[in-house]
Short mmCIF file of C-alpha atoms in Angstrom, two decimals:
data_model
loop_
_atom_site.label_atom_id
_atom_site.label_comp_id
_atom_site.label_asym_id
_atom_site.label_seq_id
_atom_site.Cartn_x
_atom_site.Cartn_y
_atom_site.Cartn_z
CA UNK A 160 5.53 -27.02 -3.36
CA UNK A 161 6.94 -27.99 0.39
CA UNK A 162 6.49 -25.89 3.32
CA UNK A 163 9.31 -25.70 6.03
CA UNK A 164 9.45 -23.97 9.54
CA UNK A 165 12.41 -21.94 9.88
CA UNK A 166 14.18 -19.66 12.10
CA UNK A 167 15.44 -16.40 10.68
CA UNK A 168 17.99 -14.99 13.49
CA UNK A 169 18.53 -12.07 11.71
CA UNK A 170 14.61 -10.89 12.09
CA UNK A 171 13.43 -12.37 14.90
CA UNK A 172 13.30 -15.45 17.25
CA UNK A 173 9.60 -15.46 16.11
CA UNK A 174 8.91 -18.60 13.90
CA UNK A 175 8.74 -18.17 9.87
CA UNK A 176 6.89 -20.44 7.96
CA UNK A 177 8.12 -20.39 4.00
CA UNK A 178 6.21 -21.53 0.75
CA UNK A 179 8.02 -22.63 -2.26
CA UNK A 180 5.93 -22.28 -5.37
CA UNK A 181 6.72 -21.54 -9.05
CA UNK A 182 6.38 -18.46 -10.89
CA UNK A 183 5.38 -18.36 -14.46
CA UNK A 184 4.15 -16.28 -17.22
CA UNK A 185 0.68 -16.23 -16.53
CA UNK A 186 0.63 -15.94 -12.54
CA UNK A 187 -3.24 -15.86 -12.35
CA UNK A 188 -3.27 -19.97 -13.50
CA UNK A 189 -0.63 -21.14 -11.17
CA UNK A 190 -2.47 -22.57 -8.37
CA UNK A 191 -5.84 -24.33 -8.47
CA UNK A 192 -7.83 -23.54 -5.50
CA UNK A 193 -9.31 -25.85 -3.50
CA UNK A 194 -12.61 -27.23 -3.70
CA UNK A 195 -14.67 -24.64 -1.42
CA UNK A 196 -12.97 -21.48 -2.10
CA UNK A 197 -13.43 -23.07 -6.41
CA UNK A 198 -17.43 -23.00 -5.21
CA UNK A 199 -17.30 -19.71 -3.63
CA UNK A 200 -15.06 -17.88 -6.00
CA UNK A 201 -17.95 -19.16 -8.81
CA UNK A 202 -20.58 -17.59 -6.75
CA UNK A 203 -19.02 -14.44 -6.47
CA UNK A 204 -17.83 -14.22 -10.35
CA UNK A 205 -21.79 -14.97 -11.52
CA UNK A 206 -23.23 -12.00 -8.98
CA UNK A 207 -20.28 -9.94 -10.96
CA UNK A 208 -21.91 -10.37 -14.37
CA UNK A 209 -24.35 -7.92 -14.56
CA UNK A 210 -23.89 -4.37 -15.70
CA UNK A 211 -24.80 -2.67 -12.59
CA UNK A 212 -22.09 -4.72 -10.55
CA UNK A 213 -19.23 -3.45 -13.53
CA UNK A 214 -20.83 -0.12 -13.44
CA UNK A 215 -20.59 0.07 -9.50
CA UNK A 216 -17.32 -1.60 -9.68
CA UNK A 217 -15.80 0.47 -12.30
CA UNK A 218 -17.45 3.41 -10.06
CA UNK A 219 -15.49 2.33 -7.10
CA UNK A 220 -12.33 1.91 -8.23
CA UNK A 221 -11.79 5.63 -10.23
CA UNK A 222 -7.79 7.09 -9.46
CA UNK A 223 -7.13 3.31 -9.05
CA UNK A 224 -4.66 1.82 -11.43
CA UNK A 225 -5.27 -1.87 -12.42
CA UNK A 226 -1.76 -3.86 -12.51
CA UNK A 227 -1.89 -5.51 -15.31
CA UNK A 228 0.56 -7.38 -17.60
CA UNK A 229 2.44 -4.27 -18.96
CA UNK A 230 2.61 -2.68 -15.43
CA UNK A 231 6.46 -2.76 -13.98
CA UNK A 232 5.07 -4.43 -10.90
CA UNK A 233 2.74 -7.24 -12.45
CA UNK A 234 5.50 -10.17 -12.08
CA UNK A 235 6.17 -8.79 -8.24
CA UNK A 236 2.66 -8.38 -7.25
CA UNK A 237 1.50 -12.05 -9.35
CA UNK A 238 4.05 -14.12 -7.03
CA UNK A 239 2.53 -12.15 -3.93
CA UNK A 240 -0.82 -13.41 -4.75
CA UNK A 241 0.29 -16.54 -5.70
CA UNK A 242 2.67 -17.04 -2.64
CA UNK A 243 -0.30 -15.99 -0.39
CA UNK A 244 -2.69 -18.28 -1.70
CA UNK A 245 -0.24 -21.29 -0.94
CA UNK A 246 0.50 -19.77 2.23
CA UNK A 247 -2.97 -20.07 3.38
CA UNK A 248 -4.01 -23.39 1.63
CA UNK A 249 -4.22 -26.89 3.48
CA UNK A 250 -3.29 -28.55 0.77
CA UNK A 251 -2.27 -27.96 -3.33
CA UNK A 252 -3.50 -30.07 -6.59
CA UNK A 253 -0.13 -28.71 -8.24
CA UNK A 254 2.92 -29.40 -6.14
CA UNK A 255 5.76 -27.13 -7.61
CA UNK A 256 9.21 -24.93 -6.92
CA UNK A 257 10.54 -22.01 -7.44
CA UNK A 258 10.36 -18.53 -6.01
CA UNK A 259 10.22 -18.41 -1.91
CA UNK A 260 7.86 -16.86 0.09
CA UNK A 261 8.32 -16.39 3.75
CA UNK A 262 5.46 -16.00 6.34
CA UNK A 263 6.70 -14.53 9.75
CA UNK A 264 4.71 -15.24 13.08
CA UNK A 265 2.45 -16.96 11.30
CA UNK A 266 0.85 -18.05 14.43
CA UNK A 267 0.25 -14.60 15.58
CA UNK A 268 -1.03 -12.75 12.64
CA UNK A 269 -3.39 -15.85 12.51
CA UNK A 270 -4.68 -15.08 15.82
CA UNK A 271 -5.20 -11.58 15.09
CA UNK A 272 -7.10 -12.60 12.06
CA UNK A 273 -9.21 -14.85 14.08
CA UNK A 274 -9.95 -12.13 16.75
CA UNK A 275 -11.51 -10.11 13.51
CA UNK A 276 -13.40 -12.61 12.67
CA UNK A 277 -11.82 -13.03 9.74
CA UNK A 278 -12.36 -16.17 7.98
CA UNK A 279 -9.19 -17.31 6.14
CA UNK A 280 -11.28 -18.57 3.10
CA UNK A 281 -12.34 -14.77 2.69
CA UNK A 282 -8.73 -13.54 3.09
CA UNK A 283 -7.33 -15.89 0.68
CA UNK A 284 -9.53 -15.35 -1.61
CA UNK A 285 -9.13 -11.29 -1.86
CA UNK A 286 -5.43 -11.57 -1.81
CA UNK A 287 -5.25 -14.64 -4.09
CA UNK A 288 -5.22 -14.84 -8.04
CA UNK A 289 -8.60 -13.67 -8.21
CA UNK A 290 -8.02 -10.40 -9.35
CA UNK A 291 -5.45 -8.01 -10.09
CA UNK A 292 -4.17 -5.71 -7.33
CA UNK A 293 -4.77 -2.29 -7.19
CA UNK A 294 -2.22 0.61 -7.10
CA UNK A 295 -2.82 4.31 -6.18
CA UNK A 296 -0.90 7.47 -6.83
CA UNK A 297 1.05 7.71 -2.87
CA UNK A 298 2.14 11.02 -2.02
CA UNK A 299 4.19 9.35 0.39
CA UNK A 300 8.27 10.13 0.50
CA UNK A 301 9.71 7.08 0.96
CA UNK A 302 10.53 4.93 -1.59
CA UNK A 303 7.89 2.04 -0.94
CA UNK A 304 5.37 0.71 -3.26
CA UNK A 305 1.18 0.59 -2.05
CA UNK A 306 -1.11 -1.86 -3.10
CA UNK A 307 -5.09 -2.48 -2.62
CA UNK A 308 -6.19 -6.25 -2.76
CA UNK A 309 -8.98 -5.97 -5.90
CA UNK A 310 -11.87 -5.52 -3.70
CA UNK A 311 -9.93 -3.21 -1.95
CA UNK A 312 -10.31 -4.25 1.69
CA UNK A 313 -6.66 -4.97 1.96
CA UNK A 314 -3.89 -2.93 2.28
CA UNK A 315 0.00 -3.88 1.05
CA UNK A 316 2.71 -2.24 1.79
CA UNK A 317 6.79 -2.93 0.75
CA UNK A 318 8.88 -2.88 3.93
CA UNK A 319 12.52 -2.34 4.93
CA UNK A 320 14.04 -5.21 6.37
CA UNK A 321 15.01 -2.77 9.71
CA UNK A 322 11.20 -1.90 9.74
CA UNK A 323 10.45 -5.02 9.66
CA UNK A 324 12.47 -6.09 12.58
CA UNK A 325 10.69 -4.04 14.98
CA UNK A 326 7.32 -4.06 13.64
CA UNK A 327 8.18 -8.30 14.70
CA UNK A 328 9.99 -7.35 17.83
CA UNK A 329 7.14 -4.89 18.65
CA UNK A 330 4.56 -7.97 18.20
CA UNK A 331 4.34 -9.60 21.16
CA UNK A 332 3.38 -5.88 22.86
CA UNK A 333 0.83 -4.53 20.31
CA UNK A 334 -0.91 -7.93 20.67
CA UNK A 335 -1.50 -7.18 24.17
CA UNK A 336 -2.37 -3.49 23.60
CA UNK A 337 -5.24 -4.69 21.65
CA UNK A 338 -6.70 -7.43 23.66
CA UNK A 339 -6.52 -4.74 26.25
CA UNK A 340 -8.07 -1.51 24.26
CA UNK A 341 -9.92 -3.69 21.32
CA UNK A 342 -11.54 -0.22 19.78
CA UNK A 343 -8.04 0.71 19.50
CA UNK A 344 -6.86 3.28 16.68
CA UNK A 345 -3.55 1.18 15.60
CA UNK A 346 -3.59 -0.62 12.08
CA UNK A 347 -4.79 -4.11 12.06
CA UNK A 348 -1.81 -5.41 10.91
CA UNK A 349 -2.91 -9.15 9.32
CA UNK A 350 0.70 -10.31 8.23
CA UNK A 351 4.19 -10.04 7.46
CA UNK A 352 6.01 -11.53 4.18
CA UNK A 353 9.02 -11.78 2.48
CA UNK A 354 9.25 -12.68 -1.05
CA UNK A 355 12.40 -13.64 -3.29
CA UNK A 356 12.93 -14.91 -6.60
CA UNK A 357 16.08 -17.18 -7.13
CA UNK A 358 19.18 -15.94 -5.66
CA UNK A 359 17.28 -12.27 -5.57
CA UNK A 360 17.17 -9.75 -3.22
CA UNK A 361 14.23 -10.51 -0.46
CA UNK A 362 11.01 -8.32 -0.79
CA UNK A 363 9.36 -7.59 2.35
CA UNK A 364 5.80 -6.51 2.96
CA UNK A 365 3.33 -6.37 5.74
CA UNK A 366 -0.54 -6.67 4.83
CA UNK A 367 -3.05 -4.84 7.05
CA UNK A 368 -6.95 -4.17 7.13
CA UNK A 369 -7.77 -0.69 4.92
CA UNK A 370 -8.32 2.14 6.78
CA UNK A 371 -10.57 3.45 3.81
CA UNK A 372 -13.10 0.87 3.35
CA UNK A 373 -15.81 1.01 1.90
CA UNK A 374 -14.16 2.98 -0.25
CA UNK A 375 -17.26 4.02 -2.26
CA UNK A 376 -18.37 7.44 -1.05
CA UNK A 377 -15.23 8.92 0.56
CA UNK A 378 -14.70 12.10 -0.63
CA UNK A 379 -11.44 13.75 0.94
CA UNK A 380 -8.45 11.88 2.67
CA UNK A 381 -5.55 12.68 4.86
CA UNK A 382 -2.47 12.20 6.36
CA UNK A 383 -1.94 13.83 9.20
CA UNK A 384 1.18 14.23 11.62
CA UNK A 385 1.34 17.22 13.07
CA UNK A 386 3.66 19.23 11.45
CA UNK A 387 4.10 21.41 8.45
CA UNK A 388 7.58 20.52 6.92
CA UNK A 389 6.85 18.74 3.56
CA UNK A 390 3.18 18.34 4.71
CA UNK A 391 1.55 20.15 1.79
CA UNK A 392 0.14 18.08 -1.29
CA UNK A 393 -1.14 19.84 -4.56
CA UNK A 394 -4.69 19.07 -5.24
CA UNK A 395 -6.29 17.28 -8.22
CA UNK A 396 -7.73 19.56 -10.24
CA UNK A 397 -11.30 19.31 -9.76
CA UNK A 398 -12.89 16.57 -11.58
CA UNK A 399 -9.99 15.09 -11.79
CA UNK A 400 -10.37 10.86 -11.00
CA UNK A 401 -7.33 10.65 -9.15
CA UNK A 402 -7.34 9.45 -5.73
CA UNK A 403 -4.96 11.55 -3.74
CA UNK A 404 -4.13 11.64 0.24
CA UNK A 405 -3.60 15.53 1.35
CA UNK A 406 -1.08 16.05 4.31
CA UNK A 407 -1.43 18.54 7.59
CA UNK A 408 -1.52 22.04 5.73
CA UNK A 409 -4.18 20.77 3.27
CA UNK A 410 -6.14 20.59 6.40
CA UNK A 411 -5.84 24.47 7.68
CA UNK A 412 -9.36 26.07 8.20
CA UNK A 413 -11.09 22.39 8.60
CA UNK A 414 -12.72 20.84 11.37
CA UNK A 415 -13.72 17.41 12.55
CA UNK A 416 -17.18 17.43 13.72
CA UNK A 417 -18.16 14.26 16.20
CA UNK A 418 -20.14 15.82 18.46
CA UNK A 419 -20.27 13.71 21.86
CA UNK A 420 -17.37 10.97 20.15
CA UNK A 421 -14.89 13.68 20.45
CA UNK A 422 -14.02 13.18 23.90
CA UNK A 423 -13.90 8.96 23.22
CA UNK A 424 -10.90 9.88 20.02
CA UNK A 425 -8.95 12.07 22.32
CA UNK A 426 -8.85 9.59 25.10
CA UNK A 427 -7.95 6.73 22.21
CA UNK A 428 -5.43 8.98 20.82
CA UNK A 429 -3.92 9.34 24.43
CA UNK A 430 -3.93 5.58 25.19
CA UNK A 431 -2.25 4.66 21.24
CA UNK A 432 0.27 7.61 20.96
CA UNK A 433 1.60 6.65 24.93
CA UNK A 434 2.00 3.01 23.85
CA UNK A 435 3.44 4.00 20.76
CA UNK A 436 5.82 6.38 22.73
CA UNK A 437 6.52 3.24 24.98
CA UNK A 438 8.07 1.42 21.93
CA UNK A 439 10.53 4.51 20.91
CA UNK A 440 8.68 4.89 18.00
CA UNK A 441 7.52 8.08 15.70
CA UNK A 442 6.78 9.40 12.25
CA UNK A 443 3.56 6.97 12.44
CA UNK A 444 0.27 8.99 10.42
CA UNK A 445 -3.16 9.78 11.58
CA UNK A 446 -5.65 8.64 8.40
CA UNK A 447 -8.65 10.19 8.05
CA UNK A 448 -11.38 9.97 5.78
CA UNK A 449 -14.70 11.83 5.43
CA UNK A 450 -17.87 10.96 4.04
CA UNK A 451 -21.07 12.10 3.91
CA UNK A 452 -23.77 10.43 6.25
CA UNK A 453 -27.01 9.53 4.53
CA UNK A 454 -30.16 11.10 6.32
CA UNK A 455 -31.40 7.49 7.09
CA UNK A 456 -27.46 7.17 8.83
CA UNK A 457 -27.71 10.09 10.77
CA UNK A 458 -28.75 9.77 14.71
CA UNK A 459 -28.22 6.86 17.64
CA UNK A 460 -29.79 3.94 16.72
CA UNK A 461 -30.22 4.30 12.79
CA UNK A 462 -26.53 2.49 12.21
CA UNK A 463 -25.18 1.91 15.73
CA UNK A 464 -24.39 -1.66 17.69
CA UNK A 465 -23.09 -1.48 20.91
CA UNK A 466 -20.75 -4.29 21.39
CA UNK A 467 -20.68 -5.00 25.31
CA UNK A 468 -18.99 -8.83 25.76
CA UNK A 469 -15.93 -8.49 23.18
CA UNK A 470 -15.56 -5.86 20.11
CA UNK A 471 -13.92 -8.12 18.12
CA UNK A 472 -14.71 -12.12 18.40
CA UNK A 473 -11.51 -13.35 20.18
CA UNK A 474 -10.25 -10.38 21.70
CA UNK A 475 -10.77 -10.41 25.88
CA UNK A 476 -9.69 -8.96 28.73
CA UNK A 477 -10.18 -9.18 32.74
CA UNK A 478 -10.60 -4.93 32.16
CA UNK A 479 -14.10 -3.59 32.25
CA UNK A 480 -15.44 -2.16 29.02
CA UNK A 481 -14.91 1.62 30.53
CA UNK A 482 -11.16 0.68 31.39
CA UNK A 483 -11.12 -0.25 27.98
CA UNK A 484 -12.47 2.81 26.14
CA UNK A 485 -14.83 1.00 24.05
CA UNK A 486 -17.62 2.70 21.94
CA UNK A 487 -20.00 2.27 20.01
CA UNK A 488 -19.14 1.06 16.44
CA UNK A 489 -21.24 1.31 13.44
CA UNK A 490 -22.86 -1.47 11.69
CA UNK A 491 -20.58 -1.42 8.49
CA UNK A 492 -17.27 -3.40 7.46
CA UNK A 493 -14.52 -1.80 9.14
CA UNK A 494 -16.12 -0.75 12.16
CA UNK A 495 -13.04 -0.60 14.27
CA UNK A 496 -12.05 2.29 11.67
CA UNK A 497 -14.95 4.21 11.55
CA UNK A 498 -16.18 7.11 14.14
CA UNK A 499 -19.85 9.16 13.09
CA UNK A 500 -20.33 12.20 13.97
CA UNK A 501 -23.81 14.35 13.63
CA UNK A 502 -23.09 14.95 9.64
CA UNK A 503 -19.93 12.86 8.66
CA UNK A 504 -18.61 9.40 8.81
CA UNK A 505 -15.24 9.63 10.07
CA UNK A 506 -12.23 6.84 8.62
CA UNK A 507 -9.68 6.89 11.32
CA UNK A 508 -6.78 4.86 11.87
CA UNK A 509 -2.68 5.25 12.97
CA UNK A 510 -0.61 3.62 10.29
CA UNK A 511 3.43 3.37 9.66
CA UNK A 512 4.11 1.93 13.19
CA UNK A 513 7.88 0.62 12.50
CA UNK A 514 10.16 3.62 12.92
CA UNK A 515 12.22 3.17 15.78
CA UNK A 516 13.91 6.91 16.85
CA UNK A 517 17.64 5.31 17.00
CA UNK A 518 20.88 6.94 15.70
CA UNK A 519 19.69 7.84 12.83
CA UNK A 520 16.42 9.36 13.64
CA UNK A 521 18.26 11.36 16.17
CA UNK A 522 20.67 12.84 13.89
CA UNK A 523 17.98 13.80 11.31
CA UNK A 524 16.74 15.27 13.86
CA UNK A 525 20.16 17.84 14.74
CA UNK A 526 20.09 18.65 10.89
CA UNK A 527 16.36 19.19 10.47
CA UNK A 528 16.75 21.63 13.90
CA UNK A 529 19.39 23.30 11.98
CA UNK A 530 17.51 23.29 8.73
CA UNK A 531 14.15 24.37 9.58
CA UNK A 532 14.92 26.75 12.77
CA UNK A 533 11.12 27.47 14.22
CA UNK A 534 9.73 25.22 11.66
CA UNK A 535 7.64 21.82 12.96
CA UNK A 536 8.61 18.38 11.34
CA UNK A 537 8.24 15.05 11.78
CA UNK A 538 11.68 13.82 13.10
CA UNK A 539 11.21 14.71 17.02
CA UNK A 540 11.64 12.55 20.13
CA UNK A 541 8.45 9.83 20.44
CA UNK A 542 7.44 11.87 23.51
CA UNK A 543 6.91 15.12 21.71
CA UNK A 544 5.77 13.40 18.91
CA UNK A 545 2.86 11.85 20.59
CA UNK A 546 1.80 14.94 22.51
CA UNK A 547 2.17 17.03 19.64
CA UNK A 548 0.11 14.71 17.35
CA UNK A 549 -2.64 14.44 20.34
CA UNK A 550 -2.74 18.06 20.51
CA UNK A 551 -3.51 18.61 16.64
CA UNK A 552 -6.39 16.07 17.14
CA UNK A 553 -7.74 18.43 20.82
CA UNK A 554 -7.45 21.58 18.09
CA UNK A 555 -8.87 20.12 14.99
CA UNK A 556 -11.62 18.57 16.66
CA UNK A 557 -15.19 19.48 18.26
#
């Protein structure tokens, strides 16, 4: 393996930082890992032998699909594992070439990482050979493949090289919006990659914290933009295991119920929808998750840390916390995600943040006005998309 710092004009003048590793058949033995993440992988794998931690695990992971050797995107997701571990490795026992993967602003996805508090032995290690990835059934239009890093705390997403250009352009600005609003709504994003084998065609993907984790007791998700074109999923049948994410009309006749956090979403959803408008950019998605609070969870106090210095360890700001719309967050992984109300715990988050309304946004918009007439959907100016989206959250909220 060699590492090299490159320039890539056609992306970005932000620095990318490319690993050069081999594949082979069996992805899961191509790299060894290094000495400390060897000693805490074996910890983890002997607190994993029990039944109850297969039973729980097995539990957890129902409507997930395991990629395994016969799936179509084994090979694809083995080199992203593989890649990723080299990426994030000091140093390598087996020095070796072959495919290419490409980190881009390294530096800053580090940072962001580090104002998580993040530990990079952590994220190597869930988005390394350790385990398979996970895939879900997307109900998503576009033609991009989804993946869950086996404990599932990691989202992956495939990524047009155009939406990847401006999620990099973008960078330097939704840095900044989070040191200034850390409770912030927006997707952690946690890096971008591009992956090639040979003389292929380059895969991009970005990675990015989950918006549903812990996944374990969820029991309904959505995707929410504030229309109703093509915003209508059919359910699983009940008892079915499959793990499906409902659009806007699945929603009709439900509320969210956060009692006194209401009023600290709307004013988030203000702030992250005017930035977002700021950067020309639209068709991003509300997620939402519900799950059921535990009587022991229910109530100030039982759950609750208020966070008064810094929400997130490396993220400050001359702004006083009230400039900065903070809240409290929950004791739990994820926190930044996660809003309680008096009965439910809430999994919020805005997600697809790349689309740029350019030429042709703008004339799917002329032919949607022409093909819906009086009809809502998602192609719109950023302006009325934010204010529109805001306004579903004012209505479906209380």
């Amino acid at each position: 393996m060699y590492w090299r710092w490159d320039s890539n004009p056609s992306l970005s003048p932000l620095r990318c930082f490319r690993v050069f590793i081999a594949s082979c058949a069996s992805c899961h033995q191509v790299l060894a890992p290094s000495p400390e993440a060897g000693c805490r992988a074996a910890t983890s794998t002997s607190g994993r032998c029990g039944l109850l931690w297969r039973l729980r695990d097995k539990q957890a992971r129902i409507g997930l699909f395991e990629i395994g050797p016969g799936h179509e995107l084994h090979q694809l997701t083995c080199m992203m594992q593989a890649g990723l571990w080299a990426a994030t490795q000091v140093s390598m026992d087996h020095p070796t070439t072959g495919f290419e993967l490409c980190t881009l602003a390294g530096p800053a996805f580090s940072w962001l990482r580090r104002s998580l508090g993040l530990a990079e032995e952590d994220y190597q290690a869930a988005l390394g050979p350790g385990g398979p990835y996970l895939q879900f059934l997307s109900t998503s239009k576009s033609k991009a493949s989804f993946f869950l890093s086996h404990d599932q705390r990691f989202f992956l997403k495939t990524q047009r090289r155009r939406e990847v250009r401006a999620l990099l352009a973008h960078l330097p600005r939704y840095v900044q919006h989070l040191q200034r609003h850390p409770h912030s709504l927006l997707a952690r994003l946690l890096g971008v990659h591009s992956l090639r084998v040979a003389r292929g065609k380059k895969e991009f993907f970005i990675i990015m914290l989950s918006v549903f984790y812990p996944a374990g007791r969820i029991s309904e998700r959505y995707d929410i933009k504030g229309c109703e074109v093509s915003r209508w999923v059919e359910p699983a049948p009940e008892g079915s295991p499959l793990v499906l994410v409902l659009k806007d009309l699945n929603f009709q006749g439900k509320t969210i119920d956060l009692g006194p956090q209401r009023s600290w979403l709307i004013h988030q959803m203000e702030l992250d929808t005017a930035f977002l408008r700021e950067l020309n950019v639209l068709d991003y998605s509300l997620l939402m998750a519900f799950q059921r609070l535990h009587e022991d969870e229910r109530g100030p106090g039982s759950s609750l840390i208020f966070r008064t210095a810094r929400s997130v360890r490396g993220a400050q700001s001359p702004e006083e916390p009230g400039a900065q719309n903070r809240r409290l967050l929950p004791d739990s992984p994820n926190a930044l995600h996660i809003l309680d109300g008096p009965e439910q715990r809430y999994f919020l988050g805005l997600v697809d943040l790349a689309t740029v309304y350019g030429l042709r946004k703008r004339l799917e918009h002329l032919w949607k006005t022409l093909r819906y007439p009086g009809r809502t959907f998602s192609t719109v100016s950023p302006a009325r998309y934010a204010r529109r989206l805001c306004q579903w959250v004012e209505a479906h909220t209380e």
